[in-house]
C-alpha positions as semicolon CSV with decimal commas, in nm:
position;residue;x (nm);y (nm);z (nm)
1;X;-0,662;1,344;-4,476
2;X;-0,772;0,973;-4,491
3;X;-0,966;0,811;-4,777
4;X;-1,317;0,652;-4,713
5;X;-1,509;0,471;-4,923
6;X;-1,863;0,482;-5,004
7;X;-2,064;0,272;-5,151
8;X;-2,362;0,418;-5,350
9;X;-2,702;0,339;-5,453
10;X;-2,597;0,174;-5,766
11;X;-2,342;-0,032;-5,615
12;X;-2,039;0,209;-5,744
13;X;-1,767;0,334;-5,532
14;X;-1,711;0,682;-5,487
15;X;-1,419;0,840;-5,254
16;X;-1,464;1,071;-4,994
17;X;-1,191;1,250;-4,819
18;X;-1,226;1,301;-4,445
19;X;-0,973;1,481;-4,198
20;X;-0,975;1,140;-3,948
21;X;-0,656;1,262;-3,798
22;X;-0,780;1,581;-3,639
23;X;-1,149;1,422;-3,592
24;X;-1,061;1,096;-3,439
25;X;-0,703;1,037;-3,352
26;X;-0,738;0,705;-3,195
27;X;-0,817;0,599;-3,521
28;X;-0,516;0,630;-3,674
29;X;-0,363;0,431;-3,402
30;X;-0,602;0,150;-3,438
31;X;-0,864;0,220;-3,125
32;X;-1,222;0,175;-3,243
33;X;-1,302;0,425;-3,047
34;X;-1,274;0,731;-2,831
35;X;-1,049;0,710;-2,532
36;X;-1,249;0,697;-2,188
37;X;-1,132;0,770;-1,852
38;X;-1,156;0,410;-1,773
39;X;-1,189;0,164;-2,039
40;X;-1,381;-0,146;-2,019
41;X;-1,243;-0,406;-1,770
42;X;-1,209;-0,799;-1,794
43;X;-1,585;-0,963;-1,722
44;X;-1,559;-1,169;-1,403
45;X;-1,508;-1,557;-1,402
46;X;-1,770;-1,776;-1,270
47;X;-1,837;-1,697;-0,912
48;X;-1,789;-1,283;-0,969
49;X;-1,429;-1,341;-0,884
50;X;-1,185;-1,134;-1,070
51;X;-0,800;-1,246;-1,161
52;X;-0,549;-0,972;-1,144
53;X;-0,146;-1,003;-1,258
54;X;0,030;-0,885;-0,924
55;X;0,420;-0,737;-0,998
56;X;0,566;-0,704;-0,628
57;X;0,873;-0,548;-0,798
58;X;1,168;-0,456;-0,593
59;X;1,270;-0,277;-0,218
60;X;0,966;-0,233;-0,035
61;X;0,731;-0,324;-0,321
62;X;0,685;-0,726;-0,190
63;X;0,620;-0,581;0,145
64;X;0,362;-0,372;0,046
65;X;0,166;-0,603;-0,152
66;X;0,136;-0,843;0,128
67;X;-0,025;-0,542;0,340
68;X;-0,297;-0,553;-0,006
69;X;-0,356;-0,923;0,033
70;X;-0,414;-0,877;0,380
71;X;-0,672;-0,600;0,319
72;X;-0,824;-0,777;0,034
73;X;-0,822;-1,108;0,237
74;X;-1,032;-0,984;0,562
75;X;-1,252;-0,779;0,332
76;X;-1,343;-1,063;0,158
77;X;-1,222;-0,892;-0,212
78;X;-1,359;-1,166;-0,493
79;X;-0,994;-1,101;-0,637
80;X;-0,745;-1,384;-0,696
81;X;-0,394;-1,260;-0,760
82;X;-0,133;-1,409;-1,014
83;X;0,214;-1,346;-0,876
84;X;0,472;-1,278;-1,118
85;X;0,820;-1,160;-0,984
86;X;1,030;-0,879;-1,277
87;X;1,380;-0,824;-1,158
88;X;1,593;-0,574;-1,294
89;X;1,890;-0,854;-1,441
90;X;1,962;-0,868;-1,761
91;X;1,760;-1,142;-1,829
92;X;1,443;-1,038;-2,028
93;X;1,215;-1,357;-1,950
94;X;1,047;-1,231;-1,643
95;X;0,940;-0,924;-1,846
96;X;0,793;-1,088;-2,141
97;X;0,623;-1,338;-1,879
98;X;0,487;-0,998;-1,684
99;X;0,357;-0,907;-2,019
100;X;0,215;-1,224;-2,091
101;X;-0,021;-1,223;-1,761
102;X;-0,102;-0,872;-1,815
103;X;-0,249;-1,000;-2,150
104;X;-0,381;-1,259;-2,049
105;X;-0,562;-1,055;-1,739
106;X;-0,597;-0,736;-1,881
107;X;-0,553;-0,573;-1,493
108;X;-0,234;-0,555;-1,276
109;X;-0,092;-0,447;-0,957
110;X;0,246;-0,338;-0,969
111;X;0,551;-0,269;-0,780
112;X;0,819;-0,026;-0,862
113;X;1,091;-0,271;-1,067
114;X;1,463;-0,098;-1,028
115;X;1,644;0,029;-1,292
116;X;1,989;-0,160;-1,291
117;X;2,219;0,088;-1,431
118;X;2,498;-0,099;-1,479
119;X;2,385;-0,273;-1,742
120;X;2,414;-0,179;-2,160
121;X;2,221;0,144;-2,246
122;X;2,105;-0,157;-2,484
123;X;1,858;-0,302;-2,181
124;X;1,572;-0,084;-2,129
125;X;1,406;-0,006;-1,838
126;X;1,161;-0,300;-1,709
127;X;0,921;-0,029;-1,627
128;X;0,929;0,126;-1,926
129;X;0,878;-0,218;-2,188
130;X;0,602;-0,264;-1,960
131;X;0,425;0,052;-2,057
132;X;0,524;0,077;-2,474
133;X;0,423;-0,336;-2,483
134;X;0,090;-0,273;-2,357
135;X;0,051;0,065;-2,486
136;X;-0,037;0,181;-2,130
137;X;-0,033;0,557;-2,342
138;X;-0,201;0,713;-2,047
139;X;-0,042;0,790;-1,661
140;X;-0,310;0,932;-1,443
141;X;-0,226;1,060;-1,118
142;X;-0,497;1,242;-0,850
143;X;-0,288;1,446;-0,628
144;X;-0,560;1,551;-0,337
145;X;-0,500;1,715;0,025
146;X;-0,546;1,395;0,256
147;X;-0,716;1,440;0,611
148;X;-0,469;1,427;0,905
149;X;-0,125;1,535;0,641
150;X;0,031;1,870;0,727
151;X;0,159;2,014;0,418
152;X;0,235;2,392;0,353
153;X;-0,047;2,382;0,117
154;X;-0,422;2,295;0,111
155;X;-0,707;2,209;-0,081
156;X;-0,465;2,061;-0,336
157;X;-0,675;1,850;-0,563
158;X;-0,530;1,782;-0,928
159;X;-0,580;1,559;-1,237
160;X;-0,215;1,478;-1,406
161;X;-0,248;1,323;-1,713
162;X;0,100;1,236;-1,889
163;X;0,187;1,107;-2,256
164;X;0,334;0,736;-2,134
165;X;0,494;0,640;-2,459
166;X;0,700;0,849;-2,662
167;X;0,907;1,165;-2,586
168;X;1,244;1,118;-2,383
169;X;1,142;0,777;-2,245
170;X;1,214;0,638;-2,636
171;X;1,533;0,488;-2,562
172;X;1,687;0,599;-2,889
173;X;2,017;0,730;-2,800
174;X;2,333;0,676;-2,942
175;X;2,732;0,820;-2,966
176;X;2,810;0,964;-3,243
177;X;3,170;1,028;-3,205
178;X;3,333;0,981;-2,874
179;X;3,212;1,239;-2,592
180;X;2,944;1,335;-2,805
181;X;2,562;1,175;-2,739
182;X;2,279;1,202;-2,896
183;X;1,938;1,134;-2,724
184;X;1,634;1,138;-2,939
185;X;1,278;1,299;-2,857
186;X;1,038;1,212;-3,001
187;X;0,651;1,339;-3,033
188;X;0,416;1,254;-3,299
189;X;0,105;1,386;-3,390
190;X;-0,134;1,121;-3,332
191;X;0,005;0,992;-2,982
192;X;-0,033;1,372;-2,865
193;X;-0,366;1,384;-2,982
194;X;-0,429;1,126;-2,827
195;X;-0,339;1,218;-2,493
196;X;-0,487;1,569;-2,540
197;X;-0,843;1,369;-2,635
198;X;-0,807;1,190;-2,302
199;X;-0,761;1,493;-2,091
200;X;-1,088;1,670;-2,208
201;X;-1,262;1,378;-2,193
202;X;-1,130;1,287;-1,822
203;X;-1,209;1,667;-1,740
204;X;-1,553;1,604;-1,891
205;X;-1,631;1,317;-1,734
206;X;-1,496;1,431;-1,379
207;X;-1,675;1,748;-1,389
208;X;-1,365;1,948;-1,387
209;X;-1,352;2,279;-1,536
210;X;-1,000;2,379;-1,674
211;X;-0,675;2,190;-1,838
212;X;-0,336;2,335;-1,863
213;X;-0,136;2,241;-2,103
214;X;0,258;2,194;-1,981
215;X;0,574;2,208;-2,238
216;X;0,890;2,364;-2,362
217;X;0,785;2,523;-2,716
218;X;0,903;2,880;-2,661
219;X;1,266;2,662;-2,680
220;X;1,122;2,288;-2,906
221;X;0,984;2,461;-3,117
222;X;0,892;2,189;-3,316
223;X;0,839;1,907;-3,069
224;X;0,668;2,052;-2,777
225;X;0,515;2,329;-3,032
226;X;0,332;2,012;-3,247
227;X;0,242;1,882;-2,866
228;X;0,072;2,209;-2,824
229;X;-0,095;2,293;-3,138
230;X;-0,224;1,904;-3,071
231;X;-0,349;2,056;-2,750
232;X;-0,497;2,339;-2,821
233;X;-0,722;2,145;-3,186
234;X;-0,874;1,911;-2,877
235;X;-0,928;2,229;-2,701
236;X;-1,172;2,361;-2,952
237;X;-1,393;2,058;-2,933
238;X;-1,431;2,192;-2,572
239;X;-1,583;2,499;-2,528
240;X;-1,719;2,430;-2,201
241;X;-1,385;2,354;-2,052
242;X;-1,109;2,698;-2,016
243;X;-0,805;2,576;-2,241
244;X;-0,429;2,733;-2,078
245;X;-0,043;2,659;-2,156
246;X;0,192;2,733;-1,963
247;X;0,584;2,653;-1,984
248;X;0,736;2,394;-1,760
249;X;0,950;2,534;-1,524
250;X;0,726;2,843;-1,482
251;X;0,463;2,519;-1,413
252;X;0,689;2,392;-1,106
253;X;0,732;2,725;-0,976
254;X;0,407;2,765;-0,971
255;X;0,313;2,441;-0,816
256;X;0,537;2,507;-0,530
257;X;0,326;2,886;-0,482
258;X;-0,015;2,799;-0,584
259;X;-0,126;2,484;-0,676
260;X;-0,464;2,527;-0,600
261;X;-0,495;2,736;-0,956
262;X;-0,435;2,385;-1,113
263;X;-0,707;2,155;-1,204
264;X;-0,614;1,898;-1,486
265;X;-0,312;1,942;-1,676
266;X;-0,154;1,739;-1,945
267;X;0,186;1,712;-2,047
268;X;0,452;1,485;-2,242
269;X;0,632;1,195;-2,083
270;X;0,942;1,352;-1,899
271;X;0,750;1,650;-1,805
272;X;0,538;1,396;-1,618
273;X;0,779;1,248;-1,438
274;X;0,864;1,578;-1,236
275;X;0,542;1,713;-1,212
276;X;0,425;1,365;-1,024
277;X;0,653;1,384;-0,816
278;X;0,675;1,750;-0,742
279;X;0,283;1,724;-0,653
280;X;0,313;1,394;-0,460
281;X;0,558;1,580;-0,232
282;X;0,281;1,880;-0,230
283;X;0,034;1,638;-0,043
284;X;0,280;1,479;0,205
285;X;0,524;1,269;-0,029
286;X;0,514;0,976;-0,233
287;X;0,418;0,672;0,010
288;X;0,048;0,864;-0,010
289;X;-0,018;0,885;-0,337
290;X;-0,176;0,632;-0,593
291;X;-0,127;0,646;-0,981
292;X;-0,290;0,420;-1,309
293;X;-0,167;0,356;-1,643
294;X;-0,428;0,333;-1,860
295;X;-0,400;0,150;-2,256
296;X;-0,730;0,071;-2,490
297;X;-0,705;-0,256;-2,347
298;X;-0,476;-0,279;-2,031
299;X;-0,454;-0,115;-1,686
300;X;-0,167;-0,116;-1,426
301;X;-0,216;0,048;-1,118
302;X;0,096;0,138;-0,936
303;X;0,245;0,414;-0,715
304;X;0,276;0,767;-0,852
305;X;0,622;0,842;-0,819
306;X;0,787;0,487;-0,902
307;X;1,027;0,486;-0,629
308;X;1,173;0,162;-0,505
309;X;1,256;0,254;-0,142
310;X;1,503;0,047;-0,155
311;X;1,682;0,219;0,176
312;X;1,406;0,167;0,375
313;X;1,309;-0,206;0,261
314;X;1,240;-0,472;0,491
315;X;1,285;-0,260;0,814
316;X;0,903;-0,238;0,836
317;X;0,829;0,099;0,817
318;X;0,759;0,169;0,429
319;X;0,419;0,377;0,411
320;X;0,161;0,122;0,233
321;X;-0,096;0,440;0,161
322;X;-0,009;0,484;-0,193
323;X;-0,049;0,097;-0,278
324;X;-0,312;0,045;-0,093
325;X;-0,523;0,347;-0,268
326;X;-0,372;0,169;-0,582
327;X;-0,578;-0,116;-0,505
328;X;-0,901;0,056;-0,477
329;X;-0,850;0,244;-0,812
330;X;-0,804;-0,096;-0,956
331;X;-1,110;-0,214;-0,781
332;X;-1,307;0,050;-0,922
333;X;-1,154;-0,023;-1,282
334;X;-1,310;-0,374;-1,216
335;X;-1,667;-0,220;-1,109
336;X;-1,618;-0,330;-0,759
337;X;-1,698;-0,031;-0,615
338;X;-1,801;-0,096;-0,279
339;X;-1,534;-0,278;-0,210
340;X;-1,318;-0,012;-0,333
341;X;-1,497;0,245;-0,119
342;X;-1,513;0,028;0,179
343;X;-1,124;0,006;0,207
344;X;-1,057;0,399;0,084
345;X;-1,268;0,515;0,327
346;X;-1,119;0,276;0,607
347;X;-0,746;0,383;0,474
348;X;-0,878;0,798;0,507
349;X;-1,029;0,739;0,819
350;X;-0,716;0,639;0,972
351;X;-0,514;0,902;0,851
352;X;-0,712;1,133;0,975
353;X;-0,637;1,329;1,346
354;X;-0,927;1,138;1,547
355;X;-0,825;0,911;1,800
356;X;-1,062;0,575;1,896
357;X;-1,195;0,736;2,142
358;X;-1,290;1,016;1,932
359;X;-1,065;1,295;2,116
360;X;-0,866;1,549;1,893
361;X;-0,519;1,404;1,806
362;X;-0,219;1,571;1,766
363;X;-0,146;1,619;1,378
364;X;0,218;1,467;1,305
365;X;0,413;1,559;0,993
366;X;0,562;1,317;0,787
367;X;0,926;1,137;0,873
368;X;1,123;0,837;0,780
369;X;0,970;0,669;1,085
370;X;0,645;0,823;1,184
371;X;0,467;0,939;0,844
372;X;0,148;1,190;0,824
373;X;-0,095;0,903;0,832
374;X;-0,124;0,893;1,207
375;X;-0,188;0,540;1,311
376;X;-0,250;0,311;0,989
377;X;-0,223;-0,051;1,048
378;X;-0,446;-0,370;0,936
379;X;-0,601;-0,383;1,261
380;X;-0,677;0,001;1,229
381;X;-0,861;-0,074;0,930
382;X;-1,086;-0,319;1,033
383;X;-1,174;-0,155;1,374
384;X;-1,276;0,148;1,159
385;X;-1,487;0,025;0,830
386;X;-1,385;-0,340;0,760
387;X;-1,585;-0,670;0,934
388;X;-1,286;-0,919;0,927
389;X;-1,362;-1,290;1,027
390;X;-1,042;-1,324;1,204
391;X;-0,851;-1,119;1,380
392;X;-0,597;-0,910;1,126
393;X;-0,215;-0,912;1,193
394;X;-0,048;-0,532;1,261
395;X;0,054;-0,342;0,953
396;X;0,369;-0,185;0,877
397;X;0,461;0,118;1,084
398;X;0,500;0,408;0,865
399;X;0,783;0,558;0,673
400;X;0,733;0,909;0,502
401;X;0,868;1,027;0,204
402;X;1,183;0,829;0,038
C-alpha cells in the first residue's frame, strides 16, 4: 500500500491509502507512466536527421554493420551513426563510454560484444551492464515464418517478451566454502509486474489474442511462483486477452511440436535466453532473426540470439538478415517508417523463392555457406525496392545458423 496525500477544501491534509503496487507498478520504479510497446523516441535534429549510437561489437558484428550503412547509405536513411567500439578486455572504459552515447542518443545499434571468460567472475558481462545501466527491462523478439526458409514448421509467428534485468543474469554469486557455489536468483515484485504490464499491453496493442506465461514454480516455489502470481494480477486487468502458464521445459517441448499454439508469451530472464533461441532456430536460425531491448527511456536493437559468430568472421559469409531487420525496427522506433518498410520489404523480397526473371526458384535450406535467404546481397536490394544513386557494392554471401 502507498500513502497519498490529499489536500482538501480547507487547505488540511488528509491521507489516503492506495494499493499503487498492484495498480501501477511502474510507479514504484519511478516511470511516470505505463509501459508502451515502444516508448517515445529522440525528436530529430535540424534537417529530420536522426543520430543513433552504433556498437559493432565483436566476430562478424563490424561486418554486418557495414552491410547497414550500405543499406542506409543508398536509401538515403536521414540517420547519422556514432561509432563506439566495446571489447570484451578487462578494461571497463569502452563500456561506460557505450553507455554514455546511448544516453546521450537515447537509440543504438548493437553488435553481439563476447563474453571473455577468462577473466574474474568479478567482470560482468559487457552485454549485460549494458542492459541493467540503461534499464533496457524489456527483450522483445518476433519470431515469424520468413518467405523462401524451409523449416519443419510453418506459420510460426510469436511475440517473446523476457524480464531483461534481474533473475539469473544478477551476477551475485559467490563460494562459500571451497567446491561449494552459490548463485543468487533473484525476482522482485515490481520488476515482474512490470514485465507482465508490458506483455498485455504489447498483446493489446498488436491485436494479439493470448499470453502464456513461462516458469519453474511447481519446483521455485517462491521465485517463479511470485513471477506468476505477478502474471496472472496483470492478467485480470485483461479480460479480453486468454491468460495460460505453462512450465518451461514442457514450453520447449512444445515449441519444438507445435509452436503455432503460441502467440505472446512472457517469461523471466534465463528462461528467455533459451526460448529465443530455441524459436530463432524454429524459423531458420539465428542470422534471420531481429530482437529490441526496450527501457522507459532507451532502445537497443540487436540480434535475437546474441551470438558472436566468431568462427565464421571475416570469411564473408555471415547472414546480415537479422541486423539488417534490426535496423528497420529501430527505424520504426524513430517514426521513420517508410524507410523502415522500404528496406524490410526489399530484405523479404529477396529471401523469397522468385528469381529476376520471375520463374519459380528452387527453395534452399539453410547451411554454413548457402543460408535460406536465397540470393540477398546490396545489389539485390536495390534492384528489388531501393532507388540507389550509385551503383551498390555486393553483399556478403550467406552463412546459416552459427
Amino acid at each position: 500500500m502507498a500513502l497519498k496525500v490529499a489536500t482538501a477544501a480547507g487547505g488540511a491534509a488528509k491521507a489516503v491509502l492506495r494499493p499503487t503496487l498492484l495498480c501501477r507498478p511502474w510507479e514504484v520504479l519511478g516511470a511516470p507512466r505505463a509501459p508502451r510497446r515502444s516508448f517515445s523516441p529522440p525528436s530529430a535534429k535540424y534537417g529530420g536527421r536522426h543520430t543513433v549510437t552504433m556498437i559493432p561489437g565483436d566476430g562478424i558484428g563490424p561486418e554486418l554493420m557495414l552491410h547497414v550503412k550500405s543499406v542506409f547509405r543508398h536509401a538515403c536513411v536521414p540517420v547519422d551513426f556514432e561509432e563506439v567500439h566495446v571489447s570484451s578486455s578487462a578494461d571497463e572504459e569502452d563500456i561506460r563510454n557505450a553507455i554514455m552515447a546511448i544516453r546521450r542518443n537515447r537509440v543504438a545499434l548493437k553488435g553481439n560484444i563476447e563474453t571473455n571468460h577468462n577473466l574474474p567472475p568479478s567482470h560482468k558481462s559487457r552485454n549485460n551492464i549494458l542492459r541493467t545501466s540503461l534499464d533496457l527491462y524489456a527483450n522483445v523478439i518476433h519470431c515469424k515464418s520468413l518467405p523462401g526458409v524451409v523449416t519443419r514448421h510453418r506459420d510460426i509467428d510469436i511475440l517473446i517478451v523476457r524480464e531483461n534485468t534481474e533473475g539469473e543474469y544478477s551476477s551475485l554469486e559467490h563460494e562459500s566454502v571451497a567446491g561449494v557455489v552459490e548463485s543468487l536468483k533473484i525476482i522482485t515484485k515490481a520488476k515482474s509486474l512490470r514485465i507482465a504490464e508490458y506483455a498485455f499491453k504489447l498483446a493489446q496493442e498488436c491485436g494479439r489474442k493470448k499470453v502464456t506465461a513461462v516458469h519453474k514454480a511447481n519446483i521455485m516455489k517462491l521465485g517463479d511462483g511470485l513471477f506468476l502470481q505477478c502474471c496472472k494480477e496483470v492478467a485480470a486487468g485483461y479480460p479480453q486477452i486468454t491468460f495460460e502458464n505453462m512450465i518451461v521445459d514442457n514450453t520447449t517441448m512444445q515449441l519444438v511440436s507445435r509452436p503455432q499454439q503460441f502467440d505472446v508469451m512472457v517469461m523471466p530472464n534465463l528462461y528467455g535466453n533459451i526460448v529465443n533461441n530455441v524459436c530463432a532456430g524454429l524459423v531458420g536460425g539465428p542470422g534471420l532473426v531481429a530482437g529490441a531491448n526496450y527501457g522507459h527511456v532507451y532502445a537497443v536493437f540487436e540480434t535475437a540470439t546474441r551470438n558472436t559468430g566468431k568462427s565464421i568472421a571475416n570469411k564473408n559469409v555471415a547472414n546480415p538478415t537479422a541486423t539488417l531487420l534490426a535496423s528497420c525496427m529501430m527505424l520504426d522506433h524513430l517514426k521513420l517508417h517508410s524507410y523502415a518498410t522500404s528496406i524490410r520489404k526489399a530484405v523479404l523480397a529477396s529471401m523469397d523463392n522468385e528469381n529476376t526473371s520471375g520463374a519459380r526458384a528452387r527453395r534452399r535450406k539453410p547451411s554454413r555457406t548457402s543460408s535460406a535467404t536465397s540470393a540477398l546481397s546490396t545489389a539485390g536490394l536495390w534492384r528489388r525496392r531501393l532507388s540507389p544513386p550509385t551503383p551498390a557494392p555486393q553483399l556478403a554471401r550467406q552463412a546459416g545458423p552459427e
